[in-house]
mmCIF file of C-alpha atoms and ligand atoms in Angstrom:
data_model
loop_
_atom_site.group_PDB
_atom_site.id
_atom_site.type_symbol
_atom_site.label_atom_id
_atom_site.label_comp_id
_atom_site.label_asym_id
_atom_site.label_seq_id
_atom_site.Cartn_x
_atom_site.Cartn_y
_atom_site.Cartn_z
ATOM 1 C CA MET A 1 -230.515 -83.065 29.189
ATOM 2 C CA THR A 2 -228.391 -80.282 30.666
ATOM 3 C CA THR A 3 -229.096 -79.327 34.272
ATOM 4 C CA LEU A 4 -227.998 -75.968 35.613
ATOM 5 C CA ILE A 5 -226.692 -76.135 39.170
ATOM 6 C CA LYS A 6 -226.390 -72.940 41.125
ATOM 7 C CA SER A 7 -225.854 -74.125 44.671
ATOM 8 C CA LEU A 8 -223.789 -76.575 46.677
ATOM 9 C CA ASN A 9 -226.877 -78.475 47.840
ATOM 10 C CA ASP A 10 -228.020 -79.092 44.317
ATOM 11 C CA ILE A 11 -224.621 -80.327 43.321
ATOM 12 C CA LYS A 12 -224.726 -82.947 46.058
ATOM 13 C CA ASP A 13 -228.025 -84.237 44.647
ATOM 14 C CA ALA A 14 -226.578 -84.279 41.144
ATOM 15 C CA LEU A 15 -223.493 -86.183 42.273
ATOM 16 C CA ASN A 16 -225.664 -88.778 44.004
ATOM 17 C CA VAL A 17 -227.360 -89.700 40.748
ATOM 18 C CA SER A 18 -224.375 -89.233 38.423
ATOM 19 C CA LYS A 19 -222.969 -92.234 36.642
ATOM 20 C CA ARG A 20 -219.225 -92.620 36.915
ATOM 21 C CA GLU A 21 -216.797 -91.956 35.392
ATOM 22 C CA ILE A 22 -217.363 -88.276 36.047
ATOM 23 C CA GLY A 23 -215.438 -85.808 33.876
ATOM 24 C CA PHE A 24 -214.987 -82.195 34.920
ATOM 25 C CA VAL A 25 -214.100 -79.138 32.851
ATOM 26 C CA PRO A 26 -213.416 -76.040 34.965
ATOM 27 C CA THR A 27 -213.816 -72.770 33.048
ATOM 28 C CA MET A 28 -214.349 -69.083 33.539
ATOM 29 C CA GLY A 29 -216.984 -69.051 30.812
ATOM 30 C CA ALA A 30 -217.132 -67.045 27.594
ATOM 31 C CA LEU A 31 -216.752 -70.476 26.049
ATOM 32 C CA HIS A 32 -214.889 -70.919 22.773
ATOM 33 C CA ALA A 33 -213.489 -73.720 20.622
ATOM 34 C CA GLY A 34 -210.721 -74.415 23.174
ATOM 35 C CA HIS A 35 -213.244 -75.068 25.951
ATOM 36 C CA ILE A 36 -215.368 -77.076 23.533
ATOM 37 C CA SER A 37 -212.456 -79.425 22.814
ATOM 38 C CA LEU A 38 -212.079 -80.083 26.562
ATOM 39 C CA ILE A 39 -215.796 -80.771 26.920
ATOM 40 C CA LYS A 40 -215.715 -83.144 23.942
ATOM 41 C CA ALA A 41 -212.764 -84.997 25.474
ATOM 42 C CA SER A 42 -214.717 -85.424 28.702
ATOM 43 C CA LYS A 43 -217.863 -86.522 26.866
ATOM 44 C CA GLN A 44 -215.840 -89.115 25.008
ATOM 45 C CA GLU A 45 -214.125 -90.547 28.056
ATOM 46 C CA CYS A 46 -216.711 -90.174 30.818
ATOM 47 C CA LYS A 47 -220.347 -91.087 31.495
ATOM 48 C CA THR A 48 -221.193 -87.735 33.100
ATOM 49 C CA THR A 49 -219.656 -84.344 32.350
ATOM 50 C CA PHE A 50 -219.681 -81.366 34.693
ATOM 51 C CA VAL A 51 -218.644 -77.945 33.372
ATOM 52 C CA SER A 52 -218.116 -75.178 35.896
ATOM 53 C CA ILE A 53 -218.378 -71.527 34.982
ATOM 54 C CA PHE A 54 -216.867 -69.315 37.627
ATOM 55 C CA VAL A 55 -214.839 -66.145 37.148
ATOM 56 C CA ASN A 56 -212.506 -66.672 40.065
ATOM 57 C CA PRO A 57 -211.764 -63.367 41.795
ATOM 58 C CA LYS A 58 -208.794 -64.813 43.674
ATOM 59 C CA GLN A 59 -206.720 -65.280 40.523
ATOM 60 C CA PHE A 60 -206.941 -61.635 39.518
ATOM 61 C CA SER A 61 -204.702 -59.008 41.105
ATOM 62 C CA PRO A 62 -205.936 -55.474 41.704
ATOM 63 C CA GLY A 63 -205.808 -53.623 38.388
ATOM 64 C CA GLU A 64 -206.294 -56.772 36.299
ATOM 65 C CA ASP A 65 -209.419 -57.404 34.242
ATOM 66 C CA PHE A 66 -211.704 -59.210 36.735
ATOM 67 C CA ASP A 67 -214.540 -56.686 36.304
ATOM 68 C CA LYS A 68 -214.073 -56.543 32.550
ATOM 69 C CA TYR A 69 -213.601 -60.285 32.061
ATOM 70 C CA PRO A 70 -216.082 -61.423 29.362
ATOM 71 C CA ARG A 71 -219.232 -63.039 30.751
ATOM 72 C CA ASP A 72 -221.902 -64.600 28.541
ATOM 73 C CA LEU A 73 -223.753 -67.210 30.558
ATOM 74 C CA GLU A 74 -226.666 -67.589 28.174
ATOM 75 C CA ALA A 75 -224.426 -68.404 25.212
ATOM 76 C CA ASP A 76 -222.305 -70.697 27.407
ATOM 77 C CA ILE A 77 -225.317 -72.717 28.513
ATOM 78 C CA LYS A 78 -226.467 -73.031 24.923
ATOM 79 C CA ILE A 79 -223.060 -74.436 23.928
ATOM 80 C CA CYS A 80 -223.127 -76.886 26.833
ATOM 81 C CA LYS A 81 -226.615 -78.035 25.846
ATOM 82 C CA GLU A 82 -225.548 -78.580 22.261
ATOM 83 C CA LEU A 83 -222.599 -80.656 23.433
ATOM 84 C CA GLY A 84 -224.777 -82.784 25.716
ATOM 85 C CA VAL A 85 -223.091 -81.668 28.944
ATOM 86 C CA GLU A 86 -225.027 -83.204 31.836
ATOM 87 C CA TYR A 87 -224.356 -80.500 34.455
ATOM 88 C CA VAL A 88 -223.321 -76.850 34.291
ATOM 89 C CA PHE A 89 -222.216 -75.596 37.696
ATOM 90 C CA THR A 90 -222.309 -71.827 38.189
ATOM 91 C CA PRO A 91 -221.418 -71.319 41.833
ATOM 92 C CA GLU A 92 -221.674 -68.063 43.724
ATOM 93 C CA ILE A 93 -218.525 -66.635 45.270
ATOM 94 C CA GLU A 94 -219.969 -67.572 48.679
ATOM 95 C CA ASP A 95 -220.158 -71.267 47.630
ATOM 96 C CA ILE A 96 -216.495 -71.341 46.754
ATOM 97 C CA TYR A 97 -215.181 -69.001 49.438
ATOM 98 C CA PRO A 98 -217.661 -69.198 52.342
ATOM 99 C CA SER A 99 -217.284 -66.090 54.456
ATOM 100 C CA GLU A 100 -217.571 -67.964 57.776
ATOM 101 C CA THR A 101 -214.408 -70.003 57.070
ATOM 102 C CA PRO A 102 -211.428 -67.981 55.913
ATOM 103 C CA THR A 103 -210.078 -69.402 52.653
ATOM 104 C CA LYS A 104 -206.634 -70.928 52.870
ATOM 105 C CA ILE A 105 -204.785 -69.712 49.800
ATOM 106 C CA ILE A 106 -202.671 -72.461 48.275
ATOM 107 C CA SER A 107 -199.075 -71.526 47.478
ATOM 108 C CA PRO A 108 -197.644 -73.671 44.706
ATOM 109 C CA PRO A 109 -193.850 -74.098 44.816
ATOM 110 C CA THR A 110 -191.859 -71.083 43.711
ATOM 111 C CA SER A 111 -190.004 -73.320 41.234
ATOM 112 C CA LEU A 112 -193.269 -73.307 39.267
ATOM 113 C CA THR A 113 -194.469 -69.780 39.949
ATOM 114 C CA GLU A 114 -191.482 -67.454 40.224
ATOM 115 C CA MET A 115 -191.151 -67.248 36.463
ATOM 116 C CA LEU A 116 -193.124 -66.733 33.254
ATOM 117 C CA CYS A 117 -196.714 -65.619 34.065
ATOM 118 C CA GLY A 118 -196.081 -65.795 37.815
ATOM 119 C CA LEU A 119 -193.735 -62.810 37.676
ATOM 120 C CA SER A 120 -196.314 -60.341 36.412
ATOM 121 C CA ARG A 121 -199.401 -62.037 37.915
ATOM 122 C CA LYS A 122 -198.573 -62.630 41.572
ATOM 123 C CA ASP A 123 -202.048 -63.797 42.567
ATOM 124 C CA PHE A 124 -202.700 -65.918 39.534
ATOM 125 C CA PHE A 125 -201.301 -69.356 40.407
ATOM 126 C CA PRO A 126 -202.226 -69.277 44.105
ATOM 127 C CA GLY A 127 -205.726 -68.240 42.991
ATOM 128 C CA VAL A 128 -205.963 -70.971 40.361
ATOM 129 C CA ALA A 129 -204.640 -73.664 42.719
ATOM 130 C CA THR A 130 -207.070 -72.578 45.441
ATOM 131 C CA VAL A 131 -210.156 -72.594 43.232
ATOM 132 C CA VAL A 132 -209.272 -75.821 41.434
ATOM 133 C CA LYS A 133 -208.643 -77.611 44.734
ATOM 134 C CA ARG A 134 -212.019 -76.424 46.011
ATOM 135 C CA LEU A 135 -213.834 -77.453 42.825
ATOM 136 C CA LEU A 136 -212.129 -80.856 42.745
ATOM 137 C CA GLU A 137 -213.146 -81.404 46.364
ATOM 138 C CA ILE A 138 -216.759 -80.475 45.645
ATOM 139 C CA ILE A 139 -217.172 -82.534 42.484
ATOM 140 C CA ALA A 140 -214.609 -85.289 43.115
ATOM 141 C CA PRO A 141 -214.395 -86.111 39.411
ATOM 142 C CA ASP A 142 -212.540 -89.099 38.047
ATOM 143 C CA TYR A 143 -211.003 -86.966 35.304
ATOM 144 C CA ALA A 144 -210.472 -83.217 34.951
ATOM 145 C CA TYR A 145 -209.591 -81.595 31.648
ATOM 146 C CA PHE A 146 -207.212 -78.693 31.154
ATOM 147 C CA GLY A 147 -205.807 -77.000 28.077
ATOM 148 C CA GLU A 148 -202.136 -76.999 27.145
ATOM 149 C CA LYS A 149 -202.582 -73.380 26.164
ATOM 150 C CA ASP A 150 -202.184 -72.514 29.836
ATOM 151 C CA LEU A 151 -199.095 -74.656 30.120
ATOM 152 C CA GLN A 152 -197.658 -73.265 33.349
ATOM 153 C CA GLN A 153 -201.103 -73.629 34.930
ATOM 154 C CA LEU A 154 -201.139 -77.292 33.876
ATOM 155 C CA TYR A 155 -197.869 -77.916 35.739
ATOM 156 C CA VAL A 156 -199.334 -76.194 38.805
ATOM 157 C CA ILE A 157 -202.467 -78.360 38.624
ATOM 158 C CA ARG A 158 -200.397 -81.521 38.323
ATOM 159 C CA TRP A 159 -198.432 -80.418 41.376
ATOM 160 C CA LEU A 160 -201.700 -79.669 43.213
ATOM 161 C CA VAL A 161 -203.276 -83.107 42.773
ATOM 162 C CA LYS A 162 -200.030 -84.797 43.770
ATOM 163 C CA GLU A 163 -199.420 -82.567 46.783
ATOM 164 C CA TYR A 164 -202.957 -82.941 48.161
ATOM 165 C CA LYS A 165 -203.396 -86.538 47.009
ATOM 166 C CA ILE A 166 -206.516 -85.616 45.057
ATOM 167 C CA PRO A 167 -207.814 -88.759 43.344
ATOM 168 C CA THR A 168 -208.541 -87.174 39.961
ATOM 169 C CA PHE A 169 -206.689 -87.917 36.750
ATOM 170 C CA ILE A 170 -205.583 -84.754 34.988
ATOM 171 C CA ARG A 171 -205.994 -84.807 31.225
ATOM 172 C CA ALA A 172 -204.140 -82.283 29.085
ATOM 173 C CA CYS A 173 -205.775 -81.257 25.807
ATOM 174 C CA PRO A 174 -203.982 -79.691 22.820
ATOM 175 C CA ILE A 175 -204.214 -75.989 21.992
ATOM 176 C CA VAL A 176 -207.090 -75.044 19.717
ATOM 177 C CA ARG A 177 -206.398 -72.149 17.368
ATOM 178 C CA GLU A 178 -208.341 -69.719 15.258
ATOM 179 C CA LYS A 179 -207.889 -69.921 11.465
ATOM 180 C CA ASN A 180 -204.983 -67.482 11.512
ATOM 181 C CA GLY A 181 -203.112 -69.446 14.181
ATOM 182 C CA LEU A 182 -204.047 -67.286 17.166
ATOM 183 C CA ALA A 183 -204.731 -69.531 20.175
ATOM 184 C CA CYS A 184 -208.418 -69.374 21.128
ATOM 185 C CA SER A 185 -208.953 -67.386 24.300
ATOM 186 C CA SER A 186 -211.881 -65.695 25.988
ATOM 187 C CA ARG A 187 -209.790 -62.532 25.848
ATOM 188 C CA ASN A 188 -209.706 -62.643 22.024
ATOM 189 C CA ARG A 189 -213.167 -61.047 22.269
ATOM 190 C CA TYR A 190 -211.411 -57.842 23.237
ATOM 191 C CA LEU A 191 -209.541 -57.757 19.905
ATOM 192 C CA ASN A 192 -210.871 -56.059 16.794
ATOM 193 C CA SER A 193 -210.126 -57.699 13.445
ATOM 194 C CA GLU A 194 -206.976 -55.656 12.898
ATOM 195 C CA LYS A 195 -205.576 -56.589 16.312
ATOM 196 C CA LYS A 196 -206.541 -60.220 15.736
ATOM 197 C CA GLU A 197 -204.560 -60.262 12.524
ATOM 198 C CA LEU A 198 -201.584 -58.767 14.319
ATOM 199 C CA ALA A 199 -201.972 -61.301 17.137
ATOM 200 C CA SER A 200 -201.416 -64.114 14.633
ATOM 201 C CA GLN A 201 -197.739 -63.083 14.760
ATOM 202 C CA ILE A 202 -197.538 -64.631 18.218
ATOM 203 C CA TYR A 203 -197.919 -68.140 16.822
ATOM 204 C CA GLU A 204 -195.761 -67.221 13.811
ATOM 205 C CA SER A 205 -192.924 -66.327 16.195
ATOM 206 C CA LEU A 206 -193.302 -69.626 18.069
ATOM 207 C CA LYS A 207 -193.275 -71.637 14.849
ATOM 208 C CA MET A 208 -190.254 -69.681 13.659
ATOM 209 C CA ALA A 209 -188.245 -70.508 16.789
ATOM 210 C CA LYS A 210 -189.185 -74.175 16.502
ATOM 211 C CA ARG A 211 -188.186 -74.220 12.831
ATOM 212 C CA ASP A 212 -184.867 -72.572 13.607
ATOM 213 C CA VAL A 213 -184.048 -75.213 16.206
ATOM 214 C CA LYS A 214 -185.246 -78.161 14.183
ATOM 215 C CA SER A 215 -183.272 -77.077 11.130
ATOM 216 C CA GLY A 216 -180.167 -76.682 13.275
ATOM 217 C CA ILE A 217 -179.668 -72.981 12.493
ATOM 218 C CA PHE A 218 -179.861 -71.892 16.131
ATOM 219 C CA THR A 219 -179.709 -73.369 19.610
ATOM 220 C CA ALA A 220 -182.881 -73.228 21.716
ATOM 221 C CA ASN A 221 -182.162 -69.916 23.442
ATOM 222 C CA LYS A 222 -180.681 -68.217 20.389
ATOM 223 C CA ALA A 223 -183.796 -69.118 18.427
ATOM 224 C CA ALA A 224 -185.914 -67.476 21.142
ATOM 225 C CA LEU A 225 -183.851 -64.297 20.751
ATOM 226 C CA GLU A 226 -184.312 -64.393 16.991
ATOM 227 C CA SER A 227 -188.069 -64.627 17.453
ATOM 228 C CA LEU A 228 -187.924 -61.631 19.776
ATOM 229 C CA VAL A 229 -186.109 -59.725 17.055
ATOM 230 C CA TYR A 230 -188.775 -60.811 14.597
ATOM 231 C CA LEU A 231 -191.563 -59.590 16.894
ATOM 232 C CA SER A 232 -189.836 -56.257 17.451
ATOM 233 C CA GLN A 233 -190.974 -55.189 13.976
ATOM 234 C CA PHE A 234 -194.521 -55.080 15.401
ATOM 235 C CA PRO A 235 -194.311 -52.315 17.985
ATOM 236 C CA ASP A 236 -197.908 -52.856 19.147
ATOM 237 C CA ILE A 237 -196.936 -56.312 20.377
ATOM 238 C CA LYS A 238 -195.225 -55.839 23.733
ATOM 239 C CA VAL A 239 -193.499 -59.075 24.646
ATOM 240 C CA GLU A 240 -193.448 -59.937 28.340
ATOM 241 C CA TYR A 241 -191.431 -63.134 27.900
ATOM 242 C CA PHE A 242 -190.370 -65.590 25.207
ATOM 243 C CA GLU A 243 -188.589 -68.519 26.765
ATOM 244 C CA ALA A 244 -187.556 -72.108 26.200
ATOM 245 C CA ARG A 245 -188.524 -74.279 29.178
ATOM 246 C CA SER A 246 -187.985 -77.999 29.702
ATOM 247 C CA LYS A 247 -190.856 -80.416 29.440
ATOM 248 C CA GLU A 248 -189.934 -82.202 32.655
ATOM 249 C CA ASN A 249 -190.319 -79.322 35.077
ATOM 250 C CA LEU A 250 -190.411 -76.029 33.171
ATOM 251 C CA GLU A 251 -186.799 -75.300 34.069
ATOM 252 C CA LYS A 252 -184.815 -73.014 31.793
ATOM 253 C CA VAL A 253 -183.277 -74.809 28.859
ATOM 254 C CA ILE A 254 -179.570 -74.162 29.164
ATOM 255 C CA ASP A 255 -178.188 -76.850 26.912
ATOM 256 C CA ASN A 256 -178.307 -77.316 23.176
ATOM 257 C CA ARG A 257 -181.570 -79.148 23.289
ATOM 258 C CA THR A 258 -183.395 -79.726 20.050
ATOM 259 C CA LYS A 259 -186.411 -81.415 21.639
ATOM 260 C CA GLY A 260 -188.149 -82.017 24.956
ATOM 261 C CA PHE A 261 -189.058 -78.421 25.656
ATOM 262 C CA HIS A 262 -191.634 -75.737 24.972
ATOM 263 C CA TYR A 263 -191.355 -72.173 23.840
ATOM 264 C CA LEU A 264 -193.708 -70.071 25.920
ATOM 265 C CA ILE A 265 -194.715 -66.518 25.178
ATOM 266 C CA ALA A 266 -196.796 -63.794 26.816
ATOM 267 C CA VAL A 267 -197.504 -60.474 25.148
ATOM 268 C CA LYS A 268 -199.639 -57.461 25.614
ATOM 269 C CA LEU A 269 -201.546 -56.071 22.704
ATOM 270 C CA GLY A 270 -202.868 -52.827 24.044
ATOM 271 C CA ASP A 271 -204.584 -53.822 27.299
ATOM 272 C CA VAL A 272 -205.063 -57.417 26.254
ATOM 273 C CA ARG A 273 -202.669 -60.003 27.634
ATOM 274 C CA LEU A 274 -202.247 -63.121 25.490
ATOM 275 C CA ILE A 275 -200.237 -66.294 26.058
ATOM 276 C CA ASP A 276 -199.283 -69.180 23.842
ATOM 277 C CA ASN A 277 -196.716 -71.951 23.552
ATOM 278 C CA ILE A 278 -195.385 -74.590 21.212
ATOM 279 C CA GLU A 279 -193.837 -77.977 21.869
ATOM 280 C CA VAL A 280 -190.416 -78.646 20.399
HETATM 281 P P1 AMP B 1 -210.400 -70.414 31.163
HETATM 282 O O1 AMP B 1 -211.864 -70.337 30.970
HETATM 283 O O2 AMP B 1 -209.633 -69.417 30.364
HETATM 284 O O3 AMP B 1 -210.011 -70.453 32.625
HETATM 285 O O4 AMP B 1 -209.959 -71.813 30.571
HETATM 286 C C1 AMP B 1 -210.565 -73.012 30.984
HETATM 287 C C2 AMP B 1 -209.797 -74.159 30.404
HETATM 288 O O5 AMP B 1 -209.801 -74.079 28.978
HETATM 289 C C3 AMP B 1 -208.326 -74.173 30.830
HETATM 290 O O6 AMP B 1 -207.950 -75.509 31.129
HETATM 291 C C4 AMP B 1 -207.620 -73.676 29.608
HETATM 292 O O7 AMP B 1 -206.301 -74.141 29.488
HETATM 293 C C5 AMP B 1 -208.486 -74.245 28.508
HETATM 294 N N1 AMP B 1 -208.275 -73.507 27.261
HETATM 295 C C6 AMP B 1 -208.351 -72.171 27.098
HETATM 296 N N2 AMP B 1 -208.025 -71.835 25.830
HETATM 297 C C7 AMP B 1 -207.729 -72.983 25.193
HETATM 298 C C8 AMP B 1 -207.302 -73.297 23.870
HETATM 299 N N3 AMP B 1 -207.120 -72.367 22.952
HETATM 300 N N4 AMP B 1 -207.072 -74.597 23.562
HETATM 301 C C9 AMP B 1 -207.241 -75.565 24.496
HETATM 302 N N5 AMP B 1 -207.646 -75.332 25.759
HETATM 303 C C10 AMP B 1 -207.878 -74.063 26.112
#
């Protein structure tokens, strides 16, 4: 049975009767196959699964799509029920950021944020770190599940649990894609079928760079440039970055590496910002 929890008091009751291990999947809702894979991983590993649905205002900067962010609670709850999720937590803003105690915004290290998505989304990683810390404190799960699609976010979360000695194991789950290769994202709902087709070029460009490195045609950074050239034939795809970053710490890849790194990309397709990455 799936229980819907809307308040902090109710979550305390739920935690008191929950069998451990507890698995936790934090989301902003508008659930899709990517979220579903995280929930399935938790169901497989843990006795009790909590899914939170909370569109976190702190990770949106003014002018970003907080108001427009897709919300579909009814459909989300249905999915959670079908998957056998024990608890769906839909907190109010006041539960997460109580107005009587000013929220301390977490600042992850600039070595993780002053690059890639952090350059264009100043509030994003502090907002994510702040909400995830709060949720992990409330639920105190044994495991929490995150997608590799948001790779930079995953590094920030790993930093967070280490920095604050949060006793939760972080599990990273592989990217789930639509049939045409486009990484599943709540924001894909903004795309019409033509734009979706075009967006499949994002993954094509990542695969191309990987192929170019693996076949020895180009070094890691040259291959990234070649993919940028490839994408330039699609003027509706505005690339924000396409970079090779090391697996260890997301540092720039400056050597002739042929493995142990990721290509990461962010683009804008009209108003819709999409990210993706591939492991090399
Ligand atoms: P969001 O609701 O966008 O905040 O995402 C919630 C979680 O789902 C995050 O850990 C994401 O990394 C993960 N996620 C989103 N899209 C995908 C995907 N295509 N494949 C795997 N995980 C994903």
